[in-house]
Coordinates of C-alpha atoms in Angstrom, one line a residue:
M977 CA 176.2 184.1 44.0
D978 CA 173.6 184.3 42.0
L979 CA 169.5 183.8 43.0
N980 CA 169.9 180.5 40.4
Q981 CA 173.1 179.0 41.1
N982 CA 171.6 179.3 46.0
L983 CA 168.1 177.1 44.8
R984 CA 170.0 174.6 42.7
D985 CA 172.4 174.3 46.2
I986 CA 169.6 174.3 48.5
H987 CA 167.9 171.4 46.2
N988 CA 171.3 168.9 46.7
E989 CA 170.5 169.6 50.8
E990 CA 169.9 165.5 52.8
S991 CA 167.0 167.2 53.3
S992 CA 164.2 166.6 50.6
T993 CA 161.0 168.2 51.8
P994 CA 157.9 169.3 50.2
E995 CA 158.8 173.0 50.7
E996 CA 161.8 172.6 48.8
A997 CA 160.3 170.3 46.3
Q998 CA 158.2 173.6 45.1
V999 CA 161.6 175.9 45.8
Q1000 CA 163.4 173.8 42.9
D1001 CA 159.7 173.8 40.3
V1002 CA 160.1 177.6 40.0
V1003 CA 163.6 177.1 39.0
E1004 CA 163.3 174.9 36.5
V1005 CA 160.7 177.8 35.3
L1006 CA 162.3 181.0 36.2
D1007 CA 165.8 179.5 34.9
G1008 CA 167.3 182.7 33.5
T1009 CA 165.5 184.4 34.1
D1010 CA 166.0 188.2 36.8
T1011 CA 163.9 187.0 40.0
S1012 CA 165.7 188.9 42.2
A1013 CA 161.8 190.7 43.6
I1014 CA 160.2 187.1 43.2
S1015 CA 163.3 184.8 45.2
Q1016 CA 163.1 187.8 47.9
E1017 CA 159.3 186.7 48.1
L1018 CA 159.6 182.6 47.5
L1019 CA 162.4 182.2 50.4
A1020 CA 160.4 184.8 53.4
T1021 CA 157.4 182.5 52.9
E1022 CA 155.9 180.5 55.5
P1023 CA 155.8 177.1 54.0
P1024 CA 151.3 175.7 54.7
K1025 CA 150.3 174.4 57.9
R1026 CA 149.0 170.9 57.4
G1027 CA 147.2 168.8 60.0
K1028 CA 147.9 165.6 61.1
K1029 CA 149.6 162.7 59.7
G1030 CA 148.5 159.3 59.7
K1031 CA 145.1 157.2 58.1
Y1032 CA 142.0 159.5 59.3
Q1033 CA 143.5 162.6 58.0
G1034 CA 143.1 164.8 61.1
Q1035 CA 139.5 163.4 61.6
T1036 CA 138.7 162.6 64.6
G1037 CA 135.7 161.8 65.9
P1038 CA 132.0 162.9 67.4
R1039 CA 133.3 163.9 70.4
S1040 CA 130.6 164.3 72.5
K1041 CA 128.9 161.2 74.6
K1042 CA 125.3 162.2 72.0
G1043 CA 127.9 161.5 68.9
K1044 CA 129.2 158.6 69.9
E1045 CA 126.6 157.6 71.1
A1046 CA 126.0 157.1 67.8
S1047 CA 128.6 156.9 66.1
R1048 CA 128.9 153.5 67.2
N1049 CA 126.2 151.6 65.2
N1050 CA 127.7 153.1 62.0
C1051 CA 130.4 149.8 60.5
K1052 CA 127.9 146.9 58.6
M1053 CA 127.0 144.2 60.9
V1054 CA 128.0 141.0 59.0
H1055 CA 126.9 138.6 61.1
G1056 CA 126.3 139.9 64.1
L1057 CA 129.4 137.0 66.0
R1058 CA 131.9 139.7 66.5
A1059 CA 129.6 142.0 68.0
K1060 CA 129.8 144.8 70.6
K1061 CA 127.0 143.9 71.6
L1062 CA 125.1 140.9 72.5
L1063 CA 121.9 141.2 70.9
M1064 CA 119.6 142.8 67.8
P1065 CA 117.3 145.9 68.8
F1066 CA 114.8 143.2 67.9
E1067 CA 115.9 140.5 70.1
D1068 CA 114.5 140.1 73.8
P1069 CA 116.9 140.2 76.1
K1070 CA 115.1 138.1 78.6
E1071 CA 114.6 135.3 76.3
Y1072 CA 118.3 134.9 76.0
E1073 CA 118.7 135.0 79.4
A1074 CA 116.7 132.5 79.3
H1075 CA 118.3 130.7 76.5
A1076 CA 121.4 130.8 78.0
Q1077 CA 120.7 129.2 81.3
K1078 CA 119.2 126.7 79.9
I1079 CA 122.2 125.7 77.6
V1080 CA 124.2 126.5 81.4
K1081 CA 122.6 124.4 83.3
T1082 CA 122.9 121.4 81.0
L1083 CA 126.4 121.4 80.6
K1084 CA 127.1 123.0 84.2
P1085 CA 129.9 125.0 84.4
Q1086 CA 133.1 124.9 86.9
D1087 CA 134.5 127.0 87.0
A1088 CA 135.3 130.9 85.8
V1089 CA 136.5 129.0 82.4
E1090 CA 133.9 126.6 82.1
Q1091 CA 131.9 129.3 82.4
E1092 CA 132.6 131.3 79.4
I1093 CA 133.1 129.2 76.5
I1094 CA 129.3 127.7 77.9
E1095 CA 128.1 131.3 77.2
A1096 CA 129.8 131.6 74.2
Y1097 CA 128.9 128.5 72.7
A1098 CA 125.2 130.1 74.5
Y1099 CA 125.3 132.9 71.8
A1100 CA 126.5 131.0 69.2
L1101 CA 123.8 128.9 69.0
W1102 CA 121.8 132.1 69.8
T1103 CA 122.9 133.7 67.0
S1104 CA 122.8 130.4 64.1
P1105 CA 119.2 131.5 63.1
R1106 CA 119.2 135.3 62.3
Y1107 CA 120.6 133.5 58.7
E1108 CA 117.4 132.6 58.3
S1109 CA 115.7 135.3 59.4
Y1110 CA 117.3 138.1 57.6
E1111 CA 116.8 135.0 54.4
Q1112 CA 113.2 135.2 55.1
A1113 CA 113.0 138.4 54.9
R1114 CA 115.1 139.1 52.1
A1115 CA 112.8 136.5 50.1
S1116 CA 109.6 138.3 51.3
G1117 CA 110.9 141.5 49.8
Q1118 CA 111.6 139.6 47.0
F1119 CA 108.3 138.3 46.6
E1120 CA 106.0 140.7 47.6
E1121 CA 107.6 142.4 44.5
K1122 CA 107.5 140.5 42.0
V1123 CA 104.3 139.8 42.3
C1124 CA 103.1 143.4 42.6
S1125 CA 104.7 144.3 39.4
L1126 CA 102.9 140.6 37.6
G1127 CA 99.2 141.3 38.8
P1128 CA 96.2 140.3 40.0
Q1129 CA 95.8 140.2 37.0
K1130 CA 98.9 139.3 34.9
I1131 CA 98.1 136.0 37.7
A1132 CA 94.9 135.9 36.8
E1133 CA 96.1 135.5 32.5
K1134 CA 98.7 132.4 33.5
L1135 CA 95.3 130.8 35.8
G1136 CA 93.6 130.4 32.1
L1137 CA 90.4 133.3 32.6
S1138 CA 89.2 134.6 30.1
N1139 CA 89.7 138.4 29.5
H1140 CA 86.6 138.7 31.8
H1141 CA 87.9 137.6 34.2
Q1142 CA 91.9 139.2 33.7
V1143 CA 90.4 142.8 33.5
H1144 CA 88.1 142.2 36.9
A1145 CA 90.9 139.8 39.4
P1146 CA 90.6 141.6 42.6
A1147 CA 93.6 142.9 44.4
Y1148 CA 93.4 140.4 46.3
I1149 CA 94.9 137.4 44.4
S1150 CA 97.9 137.8 44.6
N1151 CA 97.9 137.3 48.6
L1152 CA 97.2 134.2 49.6
A1153 CA 97.0 134.7 52.9
Y1154 CA 93.4 136.2 52.3
E1155 CA 91.3 134.4 53.4
I1156 CA 87.1 134.5 52.8
S1157 CA 84.9 132.6 54.9
P1158 CA 82.3 130.3 54.1
E1159 CA 78.9 132.7 55.3
R1160 CA 80.9 135.1 52.3
I1161 CA 82.0 132.5 49.6
D1162 CA 77.8 132.1 49.9
H1163 CA 76.2 135.0 50.0
A1164 CA 78.9 135.0 46.8
T1165 CA 77.3 131.4 44.7
F1166 CA 73.4 133.2 45.8
L1167 CA 73.7 136.2 43.4
L1168 CA 75.8 134.7 40.9
E1169 CA 72.8 132.8 40.8
C1170 CA 71.1 135.6 40.2
H1171 CA 72.5 136.8 37.5
T1172 CA 72.5 133.4 35.1
K1173 CA 68.2 133.5 36.4
I1174 CA 68.2 137.3 35.0
R1175 CA 70.6 136.4 32.5
E1176 CA 67.4 133.2 32.1
S1177 CA 65.1 136.2 32.2
M1178 CA 65.9 137.9 28.9
E1179 CA 65.1 137.5 24.9
A1180 CA 68.0 136.7 22.7
G1181 CA 69.9 138.2 25.5
D1182 CA 68.6 140.9 24.8
P1183 CA 69.0 143.7 27.6
H1184 CA 65.5 145.7 26.6
S1185 CA 64.7 143.0 26.6
L1186 CA 64.2 142.6 30.2
D1187 CA 61.6 144.2 32.7
W1188 CA 64.4 146.1 34.8
P1189 CA 62.6 147.1 37.8
A1190 CA 60.5 143.4 38.2
A1191 CA 64.2 142.1 38.3
L1192 CA 64.5 144.7 40.4
K1193 CA 62.1 142.4 42.9
F1194 CA 62.9 139.1 42.5
Y1195 CA 66.7 139.5 43.4
P1196 CA 67.0 143.5 45.5
E1197 CA 70.0 142.4 47.1
L1198 CA 71.9 141.3 43.9
F1199 CA 70.8 145.0 43.1
E1200 CA 71.6 146.7 46.0
S1201 CA 75.3 143.9 46.2
L1202 CA 76.2 145.9 43.0
N1203 CA 75.4 149.4 44.2
Q1204 CA 78.4 149.2 46.8
W1205 CA 80.2 146.9 44.2
L1206 CA 80.1 150.4 42.2
I1207 CA 80.3 153.5 44.4
A1208 CA 84.2 151.0 45.6
R1209 CA 85.4 150.6 42.0
G1210 CA 84.5 154.9 41.4
D1211 CA 81.8 155.2 39.4
E1212 CA 79.9 158.0 39.4
I1213 CA 76.8 156.4 38.4
A1214 CA 75.1 153.8 40.4
V1215 CA 71.7 151.8 40.5
F1216 CA 70.5 153.3 42.8
D1217 CA 69.0 157.0 42.4
D1218 CA 69.6 159.3 45.8
E1219 CA 66.5 159.4 47.5
E1220 CA 65.3 155.8 47.6
K1221 CA 65.8 152.2 46.1
V1222 CA 64.7 152.6 42.7
L1223 CA 65.9 152.0 39.6
D1224 CA 68.3 154.9 38.5
E1225 CA 66.9 157.1 35.4
Y1226 CA 70.5 156.2 33.2
Q1227 CA 69.9 152.6 34.2
L1228 CA 66.3 152.6 33.2
Q1229 CA 67.2 154.0 29.5
N1230 CA 70.2 152.3 29.5
P1231 CA 69.5 148.9 30.0
D1232 CA 72.9 148.1 27.8
C1233 CA 75.3 149.2 30.5
L1234 CA 73.1 148.1 34.0
W1235 CA 73.6 144.2 31.7
H1236 CA 77.9 145.7 31.6
D1237 CA 77.6 146.5 34.9
L1238 CA 76.0 143.7 35.8
N1239 CA 78.5 140.9 34.3
C1240 CA 81.8 142.9 35.5
Y1241 CA 80.4 142.3 39.3
A1242 CA 79.6 138.3 37.8
Y1243 CA 83.3 138.4 37.1
F1244 CA 84.6 139.4 40.5
L1245 CA 82.0 137.4 42.1
F1246 CA 83.2 134.0 40.3
F1247 CA 86.7 134.7 42.8
E1248 CA 84.6 135.2 45.8
V1249 CA 83.4 131.7 45.3
H1250 CA 86.0 130.0 43.6
F1251 CA 88.8 131.6 45.7
M1252 CA 89.9 129.9 48.6
R1253 CA 89.7 126.4 45.2
L1254 CA 92.6 127.8 44.0
K1255 CA 94.6 129.2 45.9
P1256 CA 97.4 126.4 46.0
Q1257 CA 96.8 126.3 42.2
I1258 CA 97.7 129.9 43.2
A1259 CA 100.3 129.4 45.7
L1260 CA 102.2 126.8 43.0
L1261 CA 102.9 129.5 40.0
L1262 CA 103.8 132.4 42.0
E1263 CA 106.4 129.4 43.2
R1264 CA 107.2 128.7 40.1
L1265 CA 107.5 132.4 38.8
Y1266 CA 109.4 133.8 41.8
W1267 CA 112.6 130.9 41.2
K1268 CA 111.9 131.4 37.8
A1269 CA 112.2 135.5 37.8
T1270 CA 113.3 136.0 41.3
F1271 CA 115.9 134.4 42.7
R1272 CA 119.2 135.1 42.4
P1273 CA 122.4 133.3 44.4
F1274 CA 123.6 135.9 47.2
S1275 CA 127.0 135.1 48.9
G1276 CA 128.6 136.9 51.8
F1277 CA 126.3 136.2 54.7
S1278 CA 125.3 132.9 53.7
D1279 CA 127.6 131.0 55.1
H1280 CA 127.2 132.4 59.0
F1281 CA 124.6 129.8 59.3
V1282 CA 127.2 126.9 58.9
K1283 CA 130.0 129.4 60.4
S1284 CA 128.0 130.3 63.7
Q1285 CA 127.0 126.5 63.7
N1286 CA 130.9 125.6 63.2
F1287 CA 132.2 127.8 65.9
A1288 CA 129.1 126.4 68.5
F1289 CA 130.3 123.0 68.0
A1290 CA 133.9 124.7 68.2
Q1291 CA 133.5 125.9 71.9
L1292 CA 132.2 122.0 72.9
E1293 CA 135.1 121.3 71.7
R1294 CA 137.1 123.6 73.1
L1295 CA 135.2 122.4 76.6
A1296 CA 135.8 119.0 76.5
A1297 CA 139.9 119.6 75.7
Y1298 CA 140.0 121.1 78.6
R1299 CA 137.7 119.0 80.8
K1300 CA 140.6 115.7 80.3
M1301 CA 142.8 118.7 80.4
K1302 CA 142.0 119.8 83.5
K1303 CA 141.3 115.4 85.1
K1304 CA 144.4 115.2 83.3
F1305 CA 146.6 117.9 85.2
E1306 CA 143.7 117.1 89.1
N1307 CA 145.7 113.7 88.9
L1308 CA 149.0 114.7 88.5
Q1309 CA 148.5 116.3 91.9
D1310 CA 147.6 113.6 93.4
D1311 CA 149.8 111.2 92.5
E1312 CA 152.7 113.3 93.5
V1313 CA 150.1 114.4 97.0
E1314 CA 150.4 110.8 97.9
V1315 CA 154.6 110.4 96.4
D1316 CA 155.3 113.2 99.6

């Protein structure tokens, strides 16, 4: 009997393992050829070792205590109602204990079954606000991302301010939590008045017609504030020289540049004076931009509040049904005692 017939006989047996299928494939390729040397080597070859069968293909997970502890948090939490851990990492166990005690004190469980139902109800009420907290965090992140992409200049443009105001709009214009004290507003108003008086002192708005050392003498606070603002902005040339508070030589020789800096500072002072008044208008503007361009319907977690509320009310229904059933059962027992 030749080799090919032997291999075909092996294939026709009842068992059909992957190794036998491999042998048949070799037969089809080598059919009609001299395979005496190859066949002996092939038949003598041991089948390859395989791992464990099943879903995880032999992966049993971490075996150390530290690894097992770390792997417990691998799954993604959807809403927390069925979480293995009762509380989220940021939730205070003492606050939850106080919350649960209030519920237990109100509903007054009378046995172990009622205790379990009431604890489930307390936990459902506790987890309900998680969705609201999630949505608030998500909306805040989207809001900040959108506002940062707008930038203060774009917000100033939407407010209808001039190009000069847009260029010098401060970064805090997009921060509705930012506060400017009344004293700071009064100081900025005073500095703007000084700027106006200097402009009125010029002849036909020509900076060369003004005695700048005299202006410094009359309005020292304006020039000192301008000097600090320029330094904070990163300008190489400030108002004063390095030794004492006299105008820098470059500023005296280039009054156009000094006047330009004063005007830029005046546009900045505009926001110092009017930001608190503009806040409601800015808030309305940002709200419209947010709802128009940022918000998108979100699915997957949005029904958590409804689910947790329904779960909570279901526990109350369980409690009422159990107490009703227990009372009925007690009445039946009383009737049996009377018959006896």
